[in-house]
Coordinates of C-alpha atoms and ligand atoms in Angstrom, one line a residue:
Chain A
M1 CA -14.9 -35.2 63.5
R2 CA -12.4 -35.9 60.9
T3 CA -9.1 -35.5 61.6
A4 CA -6.4 -33.5 59.7
Q5 CA -4.6 -36.9 59.5
E6 CA -7.6 -38.1 57.5
I7 CA -7.6 -35.4 55.0
G8 CA -3.8 -35.4 54.7
G9 CA -4.4 -39.3 53.6
A10 CA -7.3 -38.2 51.1
A11 CA -4.5 -35.9 49.6
A12 CA -2.4 -38.7 48.8
A13 CA -5.5 -40.3 46.4
R14 CA -5.8 -36.5 44.8
T15 CA -5.2 -36.2 41.3
A16 CA -1.9 -34.2 40.4
R17 CA -3.8 -31.1 39.6
G18 CA -3.4 -28.8 42.1
A19 CA -1.7 -25.6 41.8
S20 CA 1.2 -24.1 44.2
L21 CA 0.6 -20.8 45.6
R22 CA 3.2 -18.7 47.1
T23 CA 3.0 -15.1 48.0
E24 CA 6.0 -13.0 49.2
S25 CA 6.4 -10.1 51.2
L26 CA 2.7 -9.4 49.5
T27 CA 1.3 -5.6 50.7
A28 CA -1.7 -4.8 49.6
G29 CA -5.2 -2.8 50.5
Y30 CA -8.0 -0.3 48.9
G31 CA -6.0 2.8 47.6
G32 CA -5.2 4.1 51.0
S33 CA -2.8 2.9 53.3
P34 CA -2.1 -1.0 52.9
I35 CA -4.3 -3.3 54.9
V36 CA -1.8 -6.1 55.1
H37 CA 2.0 -5.9 55.0
E38 CA 4.2 -8.5 54.0
I39 CA 2.2 -11.4 54.0
S40 CA 4.7 -14.6 52.7
I41 CA 2.8 -17.7 52.3
S42 CA 2.9 -20.9 50.2
V43 CA 0.2 -23.9 49.3
A44 CA 1.5 -26.7 48.1
P45 CA -0.5 -28.5 45.4
G46 CA -3.4 -30.4 46.8
E47 CA -2.8 -29.1 50.1
V48 CA -5.7 -27.6 52.3
V49 CA -4.2 -24.3 54.1
S50 CA -6.2 -22.1 56.2
V51 CA -5.9 -19.0 57.5
V52 CA -7.6 -17.4 60.7
G53 CA -7.7 -14.6 62.4
P54 CA -9.8 -12.1 64.3
N55 CA -12.2 -10.1 62.8
G56 CA -11.0 -7.0 60.6
S57 CA -7.4 -8.7 60.6
G58 CA -7.2 -8.7 56.8
K59 CA -7.9 -12.2 55.8
S60 CA -10.5 -10.9 53.1
T61 CA -8.0 -8.3 52.4
L62 CA -5.2 -10.8 51.7
L63 CA -7.3 -13.2 49.1
K64 CA -8.4 -10.2 47.2
G65 CA -4.9 -9.3 46.4
I66 CA -4.1 -13.4 45.2
V67 CA -6.7 -13.0 43.1
G68 CA -6.4 -9.9 41.7
I69 CA -9.0 -8.0 42.9
V70 CA -7.5 -5.8 45.2
E71 CA -4.3 -3.8 44.5
V72 CA -0.8 -5.5 45.2
L73 CA 1.4 -2.5 46.5
S74 CA 4.3 -4.3 46.9
G75 CA 5.3 -8.1 47.1
S76 CA 4.1 -10.8 44.8
V77 CA 1.6 -13.6 44.1
H78 CA 3.3 -17.0 41.8
L79 CA 1.2 -19.4 40.5
D80 CA 2.8 -22.9 39.8
G81 CA 6.2 -20.7 39.8
A82 CA 4.1 -18.2 37.9
D83 CA 4.7 -14.7 38.9
V84 CA 0.6 -13.3 38.1
T85 CA 0.8 -10.2 40.2
H86 CA -0.9 -7.2 38.9
R87 CA -2.8 -9.7 36.6
A88 CA -6.5 -8.8 35.7
T89 CA -8.7 -11.3 38.4
E90 CA -10.5 -12.7 35.4
E91 CA -6.7 -13.9 33.9
I92 CA -6.1 -15.4 36.8
A93 CA -9.4 -16.8 37.0
R94 CA -8.7 -18.3 33.7
L95 CA -5.2 -20.1 35.2
G96 CA -7.5 -21.9 37.6
V97 CA -8.0 -20.1 40.4
G98 CA -11.6 -20.4 41.4
Y99 CA -12.6 -17.9 44.1
V100 CA -15.3 -17.7 46.8
P101 CA -15.6 -14.3 48.3
Q102 CA -17.1 -14.3 51.5
V103 CA -20.6 -12.1 50.4
D104 CA -22.1 -11.5 47.0
D105 CA -20.9 -15.2 46.4
V106 CA -23.4 -15.8 43.4
F107 CA -25.3 -15.0 41.2
A108 CA -28.3 -13.9 42.8
P109 CA -30.7 -12.9 39.9
L110 CA -29.8 -16.2 38.2
T111 CA -31.0 -19.8 38.8
V112 CA -29.1 -22.4 40.7
A113 CA -28.1 -24.2 36.8
E114 CA -27.4 -20.9 35.5
N115 CA -25.1 -20.0 37.9
L116 CA -23.5 -23.1 37.0
E117 CA -23.8 -22.1 33.3
M118 CA -21.7 -18.8 34.4
G119 CA -19.0 -21.2 35.9
G120 CA -18.4 -22.7 33.0
Y121 CA -18.1 -20.1 30.8
L122 CA -14.8 -20.8 29.6
L123 CA -15.8 -24.0 28.6
K124 CA -16.9 -25.2 25.3
P125 CA -20.4 -24.8 25.3
K126 CA -21.1 -28.4 24.2
D127 CA -19.4 -29.6 27.2
V128 CA -20.9 -27.7 29.8
P129 CA -24.1 -29.6 30.5
A130 CA -21.9 -32.5 31.4
R131 CA -20.1 -30.8 33.6
V132 CA -23.0 -29.1 35.3
E133 CA -23.5 -33.1 35.9
H134 CA -20.4 -33.9 37.7
V135 CA -20.8 -31.0 39.9
L136 CA -24.1 -31.7 41.0
D137 CA -22.6 -35.3 41.5
V138 CA -19.9 -33.5 43.4
F139 CA -22.9 -31.6 45.4
P140 CA -25.9 -34.0 44.9
Q141 CA -28.7 -31.5 47.2
L142 CA -28.2 -28.9 44.6
R143 CA -29.9 -31.4 41.9
R144 CA -33.2 -30.6 43.1
M145 CA -33.5 -26.8 43.3
V146 CA -30.9 -26.1 39.6
S147 CA -34.2 -24.0 38.4
R148 CA -34.3 -21.8 41.7
R149 CA -32.9 -18.3 42.0
A150 CA -29.8 -18.4 43.9
G151 CA -30.9 -15.4 45.8
K152 CA -33.6 -17.4 47.4
L153 CA -31.4 -20.4 48.5
S154 CA -30.7 -20.6 52.3
G155 CA -27.5 -20.1 53.6
G156 CA -25.9 -23.8 53.4
E157 CA -27.2 -24.4 49.6
R158 CA -25.9 -21.1 49.0
K159 CA -22.2 -22.2 49.9
M160 CA -22.6 -25.1 48.2
L161 CA -23.5 -23.4 45.2
A162 CA -20.9 -20.9 45.3
M163 CA -18.2 -23.9 45.4
G164 CA -20.3 -25.9 42.9
R165 CA -20.4 -22.4 40.4
V166 CA -16.2 -22.5 40.8
L167 CA -15.7 -26.4 40.6
M168 CA -17.4 -25.5 36.8
L169 CA -13.4 -25.0 35.9
E170 CA -12.1 -28.0 37.6
P171 CA -9.6 -25.2 39.5
A172 CA -6.3 -26.1 40.6
L173 CA -6.8 -23.9 43.2
V174 CA -10.0 -23.1 44.9
V175 CA -9.6 -19.5 47.4
L176 CA -12.7 -19.8 49.8
D177 CA -13.4 -16.7 52.0
E178 CA -15.3 -17.7 55.6
P179 CA -17.4 -20.4 53.8
T180 CA -19.2 -20.5 57.2
A181 CA -19.6 -16.4 57.6
N182 CA -23.5 -16.7 58.9
L183 CA -24.0 -19.9 58.8
A184 CA -25.8 -22.0 61.5
P185 CA -23.1 -23.6 63.6
Q186 CA -24.6 -27.4 62.3
I187 CA -24.4 -26.3 59.1
A188 CA -21.0 -24.6 58.9
H189 CA -19.6 -27.7 60.3
T190 CA -21.1 -29.7 57.1
V191 CA -19.9 -26.8 54.9
L192 CA -16.4 -27.5 56.1
D193 CA -16.5 -31.0 57.0
E194 CA -18.3 -32.3 53.9
H195 CA -18.6 -29.6 51.5
V196 CA -14.8 -28.2 51.7
R197 CA -13.5 -31.8 51.7
R198 CA -15.4 -32.7 48.8
L199 CA -13.4 -29.5 46.8
A200 CA -10.5 -31.0 48.0
L201 CA -11.2 -34.4 46.8
T202 CA -11.3 -32.9 43.4
G203 CA -7.7 -32.7 43.6
A204 CA -7.2 -28.9 43.8
T205 CA -5.3 -26.8 45.9
V206 CA -7.9 -25.3 48.8
L207 CA -6.7 -22.3 50.3
I208 CA -9.5 -21.3 53.3
V209 CA -9.8 -18.1 55.4
E210 CA -12.3 -18.9 58.3
Q211 CA -13.4 -17.6 61.8
R212 CA -14.1 -21.1 63.1
A213 CA -10.6 -21.4 64.2
R214 CA -11.2 -25.1 65.6
A215 CA -13.1 -26.9 63.0
V216 CA -11.1 -24.9 60.2
L217 CA -8.1 -26.8 61.7
A218 CA -9.5 -30.2 61.6
I219 CA -9.5 -30.3 57.8
S220 CA -6.3 -28.0 57.3
D221 CA -2.8 -29.3 56.4
R222 CA -1.1 -26.2 57.5
T223 CA -2.9 -22.8 58.7
Y224 CA -1.2 -19.2 59.4
V225 CA -2.1 -17.0 61.8
L226 CA -3.0 -13.6 60.9
A227 CA -3.4 -10.3 63.2
G228 CA -3.3 -6.8 62.1
G229 CA -3.0 -7.5 58.7
R230 CA 0.7 -9.9 59.2
V231 CA 1.3 -13.7 59.4
R232 CA 1.6 -14.0 63.4
M233 CA 1.9 -17.8 63.5
E234 CA 2.0 -20.6 61.2
G235 CA 1.8 -24.4 61.9
T236 CA 0.3 -27.9 60.7
P237 CA -2.7 -28.1 63.3
A238 CA -0.5 -30.0 65.7
E239 CA 1.9 -27.7 65.8
L240 CA -0.3 -24.7 66.7
S241 CA -2.6 -26.7 68.9
A242 CA 0.6 -27.6 70.8
S243 CA 0.9 -23.6 70.9
S244 CA -0.7 -21.9 74.0
E245 CA 0.1 -18.8 73.0
F246 CA -2.4 -19.7 69.9
V247 CA -4.8 -22.1 72.1
E248 CA -5.1 -18.9 74.2
S249 CA -5.5 -16.6 72.1
F250 CA -7.4 -17.9 69.5
L251 CA -9.5 -21.3 70.4
G252 CA -10.4 -19.5 73.5
G253 CA -8.8 -22.2 76.0
G254 CA -10.8 -25.6 75.8
Q255 CA -9.6 -28.8 73.9
P256 CA -7.3 -28.1 71.0
A257 CA -8.4 -29.0 67.7
G258 CA -7.8 -31.5 65.5
G259 CA -4.3 -32.9 67.3
Chain B
M1 CA -48.1 13.3 10.7
R2 CA -50.7 12.0 13.4
P3 CA -52.2 14.3 15.0
G4 CA -52.3 14.7 19.2
G5 CA -54.0 12.3 21.6
T6 CA -58.0 13.0 20.5
G7 CA -57.4 14.1 17.1
R8 CA -59.3 11.7 15.1
K9 CA -63.2 11.8 14.7
A10 CA -64.5 9.9 17.6
T11 CA -68.3 9.0 17.5
S12 CA -68.6 7.3 20.8
S13 CA -66.5 7.0 24.3
L14 CA -65.7 3.4 23.2
S15 CA -64.0 4.3 19.8
I16 CA -62.4 7.3 22.0
F17 CA -61.1 4.9 24.0
E18 CA -59.8 2.1 21.3
S19 CA -58.2 5.2 19.4
S20 CA -55.8 6.4 22.6
V21 CA -55.2 2.8 23.2
A22 CA -54.1 2.3 19.9
F23 CA -52.2 5.7 20.0
G24 CA -50.9 4.3 23.3
L25 CA -49.7 1.2 22.0
I26 CA -47.3 3.0 19.6
T27 CA -46.3 5.1 22.1
S28 CA -45.5 1.8 24.1
A29 CA -43.5 0.5 21.1
V30 CA -41.5 3.3 21.0
L31 CA -41.2 3.7 24.5
A32 CA -39.9 -0.4 25.3
I33 CA -37.2 0.3 22.6
A34 CA -35.8 3.2 24.4
S35 CA -36.2 1.7 28.2
V36 CA -34.8 -1.9 27.1
G37 CA -31.6 -0.1 26.0
F38 CA -31.6 2.4 28.8
T39 CA -32.5 -0.5 31.5
L40 CA -29.4 -3.2 29.7
Q41 CA -27.1 -0.5 29.9
F42 CA -27.9 0.7 33.2
A43 CA -27.8 -3.1 34.5
V44 CA -24.3 -4.1 32.7
T45 CA -22.4 -0.8 33.1
N46 CA -23.7 0.9 36.5
V47 CA -23.9 4.1 34.9
L48 CA -27.5 5.8 34.8
N49 CA -26.6 7.5 31.9
L50 CA -29.7 10.3 31.9
A51 CA -27.9 11.7 28.7
Y52 CA -29.3 9.1 26.7
G53 CA -32.5 11.1 25.5
A54 CA -30.0 13.2 23.9
V55 CA -28.1 10.7 21.9
M56 CA -31.7 9.4 20.9
I57 CA -32.5 13.2 19.6
A58 CA -28.4 13.3 18.1
A59 CA -29.7 9.7 16.2
A60 CA -32.9 10.9 15.0
F61 CA -31.1 13.8 13.4
A62 CA -28.4 11.6 11.8
A63 CA -31.3 9.6 10.2
Y64 CA -33.2 13.0 9.0
A65 CA -29.8 14.0 7.2
V66 CA -29.5 10.8 5.6
N67 CA -33.3 11.0 4.7
Q68 CA -33.2 13.9 3.5
A69 CA -30.4 12.6 0.9
G70 CA -33.3 10.2 -0.1
V71 CA -32.9 7.5 1.5
T72 CA -36.3 5.8 3.2
I73 CA -36.4 6.5 7.0
W74 CA -36.8 2.6 7.2
V75 CA -33.0 2.5 6.2
A76 CA -31.9 5.8 7.1
A77 CA -32.6 4.2 11.1
L78 CA -29.6 2.5 10.4
A79 CA -27.9 5.4 10.4
A80 CA -29.2 6.3 13.9
A81 CA -28.1 3.2 15.2
A82 CA -24.7 3.6 14.6
V83 CA -24.8 7.5 15.7
G84 CA -26.2 6.3 18.8
S85 CA -23.5 3.4 19.2
V86 CA -20.7 6.0 18.5
L87 CA -22.0 8.6 20.8
S88 CA -22.8 5.8 23.7
L89 CA -19.4 4.7 23.1
F90 CA -17.3 8.1 23.2
L91 CA -19.6 8.8 26.4
N92 CA -18.4 5.9 28.2
R93 CA -15.1 6.2 26.9
V94 CA -13.9 9.8 27.2
I95 CA -17.0 10.9 30.2
Y96 CA -18.3 8.3 32.4
T97 CA -14.8 5.6 32.7
P98 CA -12.3 8.3 33.4
F99 CA -14.6 9.7 36.5
Q100 CA -15.5 6.0 37.5
R101 CA -11.6 5.4 37.9
R102 CA -11.4 8.7 39.9
K103 CA -13.9 6.7 41.9
T104 CA -16.6 9.8 41.3
S105 CA -20.1 8.5 43.4
P106 CA -22.8 7.4 41.5
I107 CA -24.8 10.7 42.3
A108 CA -21.8 13.0 40.6
L109 CA -22.1 10.4 37.6
V110 CA -25.9 11.4 37.2
I111 CA -24.5 14.9 37.5
V112 CA -22.3 14.5 35.0
A113 CA -24.9 12.8 32.6
L114 CA -27.3 15.8 32.5
G115 CA -24.3 18.0 31.6
M116 CA -23.3 15.5 29.0
T117 CA -26.8 16.1 27.9
L118 CA -27.3 19.8 27.8
I119 CA -23.8 19.9 25.9
L120 CA -25.0 16.9 23.6
E121 CA -28.4 18.6 22.5
F122 CA -26.6 22.4 22.5
G123 CA -24.2 20.2 19.7
T124 CA -27.1 19.0 18.0
Q125 CA -28.7 22.4 17.4
A126 CA -25.5 24.0 16.3
I127 CA -25.2 21.3 13.8
A128 CA -29.0 20.7 12.8
G129 CA -29.9 24.6 13.7
P130 CA -32.6 25.4 15.5
T131 CA -35.7 25.0 13.7
N132 CA -37.5 21.3 14.3
V133 CA -37.5 19.1 11.4
S134 CA -40.0 15.5 10.0
Y135 CA -38.9 13.0 8.2
T136 CA -40.2 12.6 4.5
M137 CA -42.4 9.3 4.8
A138 CA -45.3 7.7 3.8
Q139 CA -48.0 7.1 6.4
G140 CA -49.6 4.1 4.1
P141 CA -53.5 3.5 4.2
M142 CA -55.0 3.1 7.4
L143 CA -55.5 -0.5 8.3
Q144 CA -57.9 -2.5 10.4
V145 CA -56.1 -4.3 13.1
G146 CA -58.1 -6.0 15.7
G147 CA -60.3 -3.1 16.4
F148 CA -57.7 -0.5 16.0
A149 CA -57.2 1.7 12.9
L150 CA -53.5 2.3 12.3
S151 CA -51.6 3.5 9.8
A152 CA -49.2 1.0 7.5
A153 CA -46.0 2.8 9.0
E154 CA -47.2 2.6 12.9
I155 CA -47.8 -0.7 12.3
A156 CA -44.6 -0.8 10.6
M157 CA -43.2 0.9 14.4
I158 CA -45.0 -2.0 16.2
G159 CA -43.6 -4.4 14.1
L160 CA -39.8 -3.4 14.3
S161 CA -40.2 -2.9 18.5
L162 CA -41.4 -6.2 18.5
V163 CA -38.7 -7.6 16.6
I164 CA -36.3 -6.0 18.6
M165 CA -38.2 -7.2 22.2
A166 CA -37.2 -10.5 20.3
F167 CA -33.4 -10.0 19.4
V168 CA -32.9 -8.5 23.1
H169 CA -34.8 -11.9 24.3
V170 CA -32.6 -14.3 22.2
L171 CA -29.4 -12.1 23.1
I172 CA -30.0 -12.1 26.9
R173 CA -31.2 -15.6 27.3
Y174 CA -29.7 -17.8 24.5
T175 CA -25.9 -16.2 23.4
R176 CA -22.7 -16.4 25.4
L177 CA -22.6 -12.5 25.1
G178 CA -25.9 -12.0 26.7
K179 CA -25.1 -14.6 29.7
A180 CA -22.1 -12.9 30.0
M181 CA -23.9 -9.6 30.2
R182 CA -26.1 -11.3 32.9
A183 CA -23.8 -12.7 34.7
T184 CA -21.6 -9.0 34.9
A185 CA -24.9 -6.9 35.7
A186 CA -25.6 -9.2 38.4
N187 CA -22.5 -9.8 40.1
R188 CA -18.8 -8.0 38.5
D189 CA -16.1 -9.5 40.3
L190 CA -17.9 -12.8 40.5
A191 CA -18.6 -12.7 36.2
R192 CA -14.6 -11.9 36.0
N193 CA -13.6 -14.5 38.6
C194 CA -15.6 -16.8 35.8
G195 CA -13.0 -15.7 33.6
I196 CA -15.4 -13.0 31.7
R197 CA -13.2 -10.1 30.3
T198 CA -16.1 -8.2 31.7
D199 CA -14.2 -5.1 29.9
R200 CA -15.5 -5.9 27.2
V201 CA -18.4 -6.7 27.9
V202 CA -19.0 -3.3 29.1
T203 CA -18.1 -1.8 25.7
V204 CA -19.7 -4.4 23.5
T205 CA -23.0 -3.5 25.7
W206 CA -22.5 0.3 25.2
I207 CA -22.4 -0.6 21.5
I208 CA -25.7 -2.8 21.8
T209 CA -27.7 0.0 24.0
G210 CA -26.2 2.5 21.6
A211 CA -28.1 1.2 18.7
L212 CA -30.7 0.4 20.5
C213 CA -31.0 3.9 21.8
G214 CA -30.4 5.2 18.4
I215 CA -32.9 3.3 16.9
A216 CA -35.3 4.4 19.4
G217 CA -34.8 8.4 18.2
A218 CA -35.6 7.3 14.8
V219 CA -38.8 5.5 15.7
F220 CA -39.2 8.7 18.0
G221 CA -38.7 11.2 15.5
M222 CA -41.4 9.2 12.9
N223 CA -44.0 8.8 15.5
A224 CA -43.2 12.2 16.8
G225 CA -43.8 13.9 13.3
T226 CA -41.7 16.4 14.0
F227 CA -39.0 17.0 16.9
G228 CA -36.1 19.3 18.0
A229 CA -32.6 18.9 19.8
T230 CA -34.7 19.1 22.9
S231 CA -37.7 16.9 22.1
T232 CA -37.0 14.2 24.2
D233 CA -36.4 16.0 27.5
V234 CA -40.2 14.6 28.4
F235 CA -39.8 11.9 26.9
L236 CA -36.4 10.5 29.1
V237 CA -39.2 10.9 32.3
L238 CA -41.3 8.4 30.4
I239 CA -38.4 5.9 29.8
L240 CA -37.6 6.3 33.6
A241 CA -40.9 5.8 34.9
A242 CA -41.3 2.5 32.6
V243 CA -37.7 1.4 33.4
F244 CA -38.2 1.9 37.5
L245 CA -42.0 0.6 36.9
G246 CA -40.2 -2.7 35.4
G247 CA -37.6 -3.0 38.0
P248 CA -34.8 -0.8 37.1
G249 CA -31.9 -3.5 35.1
E250 CA -34.5 -5.6 34.4
P251 CA -35.0 -6.0 30.6
Y252 CA -38.3 -7.7 30.4
G253 CA -39.5 -5.5 33.4
A254 CA -38.9 -2.8 30.9
M255 CA -40.9 -4.2 28.5
L256 CA -43.8 -4.5 30.2
G257 CA -43.4 -1.1 32.0
A258 CA -43.3 0.1 28.3
L259 CA -46.4 -0.9 27.4
V260 CA -48.0 0.1 31.0
I261 CA -46.5 3.9 30.3
G262 CA -47.3 4.2 26.8
V263 CA -50.9 2.8 27.2
A264 CA -51.8 4.7 30.2
T265 CA -50.1 8.2 29.1
E266 CA -52.7 8.1 25.8
V267 CA -55.8 6.8 27.5
S268 CA -55.3 9.2 30.3
A269 CA -54.8 12.3 27.3
A270 CA -57.6 11.4 26.1
F271 CA -60.1 11.1 28.5
I272 CA -58.8 13.7 31.2
V273 CA -56.0 16.8 30.0
P274 CA -53.8 15.7 27.1
D275 CA -51.3 18.5 28.4
Y276 CA -51.2 16.3 31.7
K277 CA -50.4 13.1 30.1
D278 CA -47.0 12.8 30.7
V279 CA -47.5 13.6 34.2
I280 CA -49.7 10.4 34.5
A281 CA -46.4 8.8 33.7
F282 CA -44.7 10.4 36.8
V283 CA -47.7 9.3 39.2
I284 CA -47.6 5.9 38.1
L285 CA -43.9 6.2 39.0
L286 CA -44.3 7.4 42.4
T287 CA -46.8 5.2 43.0
M288 CA -44.7 2.3 42.0
L289 CA -41.6 3.7 44.4
A290 CA -43.9 4.3 47.1
V291 CA -45.9 0.7 47.0
R292 CA -42.9 -1.5 45.4
P293 CA -39.7 0.0 45.2
T294 CA -37.7 -3.0 43.4
G295 CA -40.5 -2.4 40.4
L296 CA -42.9 -5.0 38.7
L297 CA -40.5 -7.9 38.2
G298 CA -37.4 -6.5 40.3
A299 CA -36.0 -9.2 43.0
R300 CA -33.0 -7.6 43.3
T301 CA -32.4 -7.6 47.6
Ligands
ADP1 N1 -13.8 -2.4 50.1 C1 -12.8 -1.9 51.7 N2 -12.5 -0.3 51.5 C2 -11.6 0.1 52.3 N3 -11.2 -0.2 53.4 C3 -11.9 -2.1 53.7 C4 -12.3 -2.3 52.2 N4 -12.8 -3.9 52.9 C5 -12.4 -3.6 54.1 N5 -11.6 -2.6 54.5 C6 -10.7 -2.5 55.7 O1 -9.8 -3.6 55.7 C7 -9.5 -3.8 57.1 C8 -9.6 -5.8 57.1 O2 -10.8 -6.0 56.4 P1 -10.8 -7.2 55.6 O3 -9.7 -8.3 55.0 O4 -11.8 -7.5 55.3 O5 -10.9 -8.5 57.6 P2 -11.3 -9.3 57.9 O6 -11.6 -10.4 56.7 O7 -10.1 -10.6 58.4 O8 -12.3 -9.6 58.6 C9 -10.7 -3.8 57.8 O9 -10.0 -2.7 58.9 C10 -11.5 -2.8 57.0 O10 -12.3 -1.6 57.6
MG2 MG1 -13.3 -11.4 56.0

């Protein structure tokens, strides 16, 4: 398994396209009472930052608040220093934010090729084929299934397509919501260790939510721990792995990962 | 105007069959325009707009007014398209969207649509009067086409329908707008993350499908011969049958569904009891829902 240091080394080689992200005291929810409370996190350009925490702790809601799908009740979201709070999700996307939801992450009735084309909707039509080629170079396994309906792909293939779709616009920030949910352990590791790393190598900043804390720590520069809709801990993988509270609560004891 | 299903002189069961298939194809042509518009509207906007039939007939009356002023119905149909667009946009802006914003459940929205049907039909009747009307149009010479005897006007209706099907095909397959419509239909949040301004796509979809609805209304009027404010009530059931037979939200499915329903109803009218021909459409629909709920071409999970 690769370590955080290797990813950190890769960060140096990344192009400088990654955007910075910062939330300030972000409170968000679905119209009723807030789900996440006063969340302040920051992600530096080119960083891979993860958010871990138990089921129902508000990880998905936090991401939806950042990309503008869920209502921000108070606080703010800043992209490269600019306040993007309350902007429509399509306008945030136009600023270079790619978002891979936990479920419904592809256009199921559309083919793989069409999914990628949709990802390149904002590109000049004549630039789309070359960009599709580029994405297929990043995820070569997709190449032999370009004309298959996305809904028919396996879980791992589908995640690759979802990430490839996002890559079409050369995103400055990629927001991933539990890319390994419902995947077999072996495939989950491939997704985290290979696919997410390939995303990061494009230079994009990556904010990733995961339940597989140990595995995601290994590819993270820094990690936030969410519980009950609030940030409970934060730190580098080494720092968190050295915390007995973190190890016992979130890694289920055993050997710390990535440190 | 054309007579009922078995009106033509038939000397053998074969010619009864052939003429009923011919009638079926005309019904299918009208139904296809209406159903493709309906299914596209439903797919992209997420509204099961049961007021569709009422908009059709209001548009048919608009074409009638223009037709009465001396314009050929083939040009007056453009007025129907315009009225169809305007009324559909109105329904979306003033009725459906405000209800959706208040998180009205889809089933409640269907009730709202049924209410709008009554209001639109009442409004049409208030403006146009309670008597049925007929377009002033020439049927043209009877022509033999592939074994079927069809009037020039009927052939033109089928031709118009084919042109509209080709238009829809090119729109959804090859244009940027059409792709945005399909993306919005498939997964609205994901479409928005592709940078697609889905609110605009939805608005344009109401305009386009409203125009299809309006043209369908005018062609319905031509085919029916005489029509009144509530004449599309039963036709709406045929539209729903064609749409759900093909798989709701599937434009190609709706085309196929329209072909099946149109021909099946007219052929059954010729061989069983004409009065029950619309029931046949419903029986086909129920069978389909029982056997394959996603429809012929539906692949949604
Ligand atoms: N669409 C929604 N509407 C209302 N409440 C929701 C919705 N989605 C999630 N929730 C609630 O928000 C809380 C946090 O959910 P979520 O953000 O999905 O957690 P996580 O991603 O950490 O598992 C849960 O209690 C859940 O019931
Ligand atoms: Mg979640």
